[in-house]
Coordinates of C-alpha atoms in Angstrom, one line a residue:
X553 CA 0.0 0.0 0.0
X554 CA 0.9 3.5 -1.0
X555 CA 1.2 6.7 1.5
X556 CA 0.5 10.4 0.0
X557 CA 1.2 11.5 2.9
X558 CA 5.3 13.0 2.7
X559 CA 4.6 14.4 -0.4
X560 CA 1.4 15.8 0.7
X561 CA 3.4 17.5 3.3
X562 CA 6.3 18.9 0.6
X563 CA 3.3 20.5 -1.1
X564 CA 1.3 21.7 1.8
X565 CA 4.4 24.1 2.4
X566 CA 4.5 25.2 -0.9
X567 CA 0.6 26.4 -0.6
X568 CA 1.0 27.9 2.6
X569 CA 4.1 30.1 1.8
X570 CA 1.7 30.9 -1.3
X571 CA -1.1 32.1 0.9
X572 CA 1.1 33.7 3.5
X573 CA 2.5 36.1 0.7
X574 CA -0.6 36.6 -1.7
X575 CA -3.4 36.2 0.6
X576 CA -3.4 36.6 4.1
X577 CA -1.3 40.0 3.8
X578 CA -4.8 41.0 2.6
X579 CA -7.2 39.7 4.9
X580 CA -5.6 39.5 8.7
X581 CA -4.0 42.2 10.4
X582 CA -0.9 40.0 11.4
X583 CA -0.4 36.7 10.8
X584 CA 2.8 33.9 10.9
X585 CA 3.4 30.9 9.8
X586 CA 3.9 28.3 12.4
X587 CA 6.6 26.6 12.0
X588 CA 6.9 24.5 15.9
X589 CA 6.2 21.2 15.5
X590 CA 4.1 20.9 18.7
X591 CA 1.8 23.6 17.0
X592 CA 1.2 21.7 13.8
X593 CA 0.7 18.6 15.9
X594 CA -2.0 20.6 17.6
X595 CA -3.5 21.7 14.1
X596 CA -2.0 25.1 13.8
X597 CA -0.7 26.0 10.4
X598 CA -0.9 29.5 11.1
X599 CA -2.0 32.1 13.4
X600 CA -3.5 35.2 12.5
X601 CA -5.0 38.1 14.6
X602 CA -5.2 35.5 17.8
X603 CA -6.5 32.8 16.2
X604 CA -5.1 29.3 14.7
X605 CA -5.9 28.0 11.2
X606 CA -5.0 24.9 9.9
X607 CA -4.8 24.7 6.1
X608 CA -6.7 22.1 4.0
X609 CA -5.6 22.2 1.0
X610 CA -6.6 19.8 -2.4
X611 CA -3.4 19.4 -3.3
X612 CA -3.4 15.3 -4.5
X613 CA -2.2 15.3 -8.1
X614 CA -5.4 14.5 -9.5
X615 CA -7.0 17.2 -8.3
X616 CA -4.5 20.4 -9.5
X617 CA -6.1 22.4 -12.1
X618 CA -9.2 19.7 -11.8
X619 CA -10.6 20.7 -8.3
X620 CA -13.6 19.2 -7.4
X621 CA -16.8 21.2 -5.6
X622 CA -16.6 19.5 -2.3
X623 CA -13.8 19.0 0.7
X624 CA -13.2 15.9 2.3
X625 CA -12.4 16.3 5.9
X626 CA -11.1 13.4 8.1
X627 CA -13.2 11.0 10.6
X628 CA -10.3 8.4 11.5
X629 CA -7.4 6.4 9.9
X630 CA -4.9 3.8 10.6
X631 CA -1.6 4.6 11.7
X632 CA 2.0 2.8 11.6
X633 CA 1.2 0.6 14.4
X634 CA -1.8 -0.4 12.6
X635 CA -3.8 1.3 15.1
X636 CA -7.1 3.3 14.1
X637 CA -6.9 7.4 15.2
X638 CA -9.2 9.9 15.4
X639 CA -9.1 12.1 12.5
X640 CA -8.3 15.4 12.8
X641 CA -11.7 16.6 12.1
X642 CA -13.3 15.2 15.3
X643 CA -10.7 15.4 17.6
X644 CA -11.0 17.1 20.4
X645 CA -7.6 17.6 21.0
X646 CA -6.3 20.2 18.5
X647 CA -6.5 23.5 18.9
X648 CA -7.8 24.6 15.5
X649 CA -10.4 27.8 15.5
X650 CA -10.7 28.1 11.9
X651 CA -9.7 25.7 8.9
X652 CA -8.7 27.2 5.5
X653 CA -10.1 24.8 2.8
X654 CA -8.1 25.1 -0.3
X655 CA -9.0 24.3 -4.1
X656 CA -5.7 24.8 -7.1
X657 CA -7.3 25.9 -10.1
X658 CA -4.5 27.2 -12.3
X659 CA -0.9 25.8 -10.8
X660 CA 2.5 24.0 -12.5
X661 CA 3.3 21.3 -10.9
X662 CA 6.2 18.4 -11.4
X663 CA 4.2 14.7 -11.2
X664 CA 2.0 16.4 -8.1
X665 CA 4.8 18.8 -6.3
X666 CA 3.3 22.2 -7.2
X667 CA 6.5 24.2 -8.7
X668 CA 4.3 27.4 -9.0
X669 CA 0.8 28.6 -8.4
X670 CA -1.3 31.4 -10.3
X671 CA -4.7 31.0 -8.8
X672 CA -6.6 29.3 -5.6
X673 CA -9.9 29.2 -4.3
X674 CA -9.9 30.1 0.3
X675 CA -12.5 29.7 2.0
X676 CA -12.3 30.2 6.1
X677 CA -14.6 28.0 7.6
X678 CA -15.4 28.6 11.5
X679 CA -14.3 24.6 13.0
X680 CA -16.9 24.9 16.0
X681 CA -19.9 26.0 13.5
X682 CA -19.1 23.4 10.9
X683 CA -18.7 20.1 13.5
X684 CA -22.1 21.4 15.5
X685 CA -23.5 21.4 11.9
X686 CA -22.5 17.8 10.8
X687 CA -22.8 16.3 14.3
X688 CA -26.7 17.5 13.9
X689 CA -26.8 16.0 10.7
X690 CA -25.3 12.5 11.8
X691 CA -27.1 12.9 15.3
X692 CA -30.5 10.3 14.1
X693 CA -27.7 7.5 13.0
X694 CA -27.2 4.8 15.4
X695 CA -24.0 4.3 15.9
X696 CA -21.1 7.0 16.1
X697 CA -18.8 8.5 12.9
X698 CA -15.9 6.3 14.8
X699 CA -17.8 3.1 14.6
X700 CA -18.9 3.6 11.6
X701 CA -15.4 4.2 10.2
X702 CA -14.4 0.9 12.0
X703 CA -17.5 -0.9 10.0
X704 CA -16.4 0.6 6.8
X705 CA -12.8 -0.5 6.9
X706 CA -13.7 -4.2 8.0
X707 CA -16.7 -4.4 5.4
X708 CA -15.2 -2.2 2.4
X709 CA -18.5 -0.8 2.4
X710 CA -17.8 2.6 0.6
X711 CA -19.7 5.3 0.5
X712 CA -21.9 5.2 3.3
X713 CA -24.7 8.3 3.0
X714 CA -26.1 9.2 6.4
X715 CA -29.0 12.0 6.0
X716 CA -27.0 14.3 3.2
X717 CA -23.8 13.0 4.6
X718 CA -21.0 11.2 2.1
X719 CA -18.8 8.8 3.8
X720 CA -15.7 7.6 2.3
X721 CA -13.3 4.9 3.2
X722 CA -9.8 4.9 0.6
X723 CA -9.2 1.1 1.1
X724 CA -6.5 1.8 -1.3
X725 CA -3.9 4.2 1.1
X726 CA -1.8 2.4 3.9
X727 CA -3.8 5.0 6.0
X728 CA -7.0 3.9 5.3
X729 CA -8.6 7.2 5.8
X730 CA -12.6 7.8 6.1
X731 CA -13.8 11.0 5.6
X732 CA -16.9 12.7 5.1
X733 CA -17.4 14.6 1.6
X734 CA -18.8 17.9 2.2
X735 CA -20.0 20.2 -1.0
X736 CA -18.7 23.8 -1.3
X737 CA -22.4 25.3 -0.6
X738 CA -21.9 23.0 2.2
X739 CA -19.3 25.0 3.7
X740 CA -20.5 28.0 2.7
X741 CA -22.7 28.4 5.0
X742 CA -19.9 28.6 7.8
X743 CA -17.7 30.6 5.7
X744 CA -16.2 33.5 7.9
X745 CA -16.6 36.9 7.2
X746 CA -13.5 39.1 6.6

């Protein structure tokens, strides 16, 4: 099985020195990359007029200059021990405020590691807003997102719906990730102001 995962990190520092020169000079006050690792272990990519954001970005090869209209944010996946964690979308632990959900339109990239970047798509989604809003969504299922992450690994059942709710689970990655697919108008709705 295949990780994504160290190159997904080469190119998530590539899109957030992007941002912190083109974009958030524009919308915050102040703001800094964070750079200490305990910080981005607690979620924070940057932080910005007193508040930590942690960058999303759809940055898989596939999906430069072919974004899609949704975001997949993490429920659980299976780490080197072979041990399932909670993903970093439910877990209580971080100390995330706001995430920044990233789409690549128009970039040049080498076999998926972006070499340059002429146009994205932000938006700043409020964390608290956006869980409250899928937790009421997933709140008539019987069993929790965890579980049903646990089910959908040991069944390869995949996707799952619950209410308008797409559940994923990439079989195919040594992480085994399961997410839940949420549509741009989706997140929208928790879009923060600036």
């Amino acid at each position: 099985m295949i990780s994504n995962r160290p190159l997904d990190s080469k190119v998530e520092t590539v899109v957030t020195n992007w941002l912190s020169t083109y974009y958030f000079s524009k919308i915050f006050n102040q703001h800094r990359v964070v750079t200490e690792k305990h910080l981005q272990c607690l979620g924070v990519d940057i932080q910005a007029d007193l508040k930590n954001y942690d960058i999303k970005a759809q940055a898989s090869k596939k999906y430069l200059n072919n974004p899609t209209n949704t975001f997949s944010v993490e429920i659980s996946f299976i780490n080197r021990d072979r041990e399932e964690n909670i993903g970093w979308f439910i877990n209580p632990n971080l100390a995330t405020d706001a995430y920044i959900f990233v789409w690549i339109p128009e970039c040049e990239h080498d076999d998926g590691m972006i070499t340059d970047i002429n146009k994205v798509e932000a938006m700043i989604v409020d964390k608290s807003k956006l869980i409250t809003a899928v937790a009421k969504e997933f709140s008539s299922y019987g069993e929790t997102s965890l579980n049903l992450a646990s089910r959908m690994r040991a069944t390869a059942q995949t996707p799952v719906w619950v209410n308008s709710l797409k559940f994923v689970c990439s079989l195919q990655l040594a992480e085994q990730p399961v997410n839940i697919v949420l549509k741009k108008d989706f997140l929208k709705k928790f879009d923060r102001e600036y």
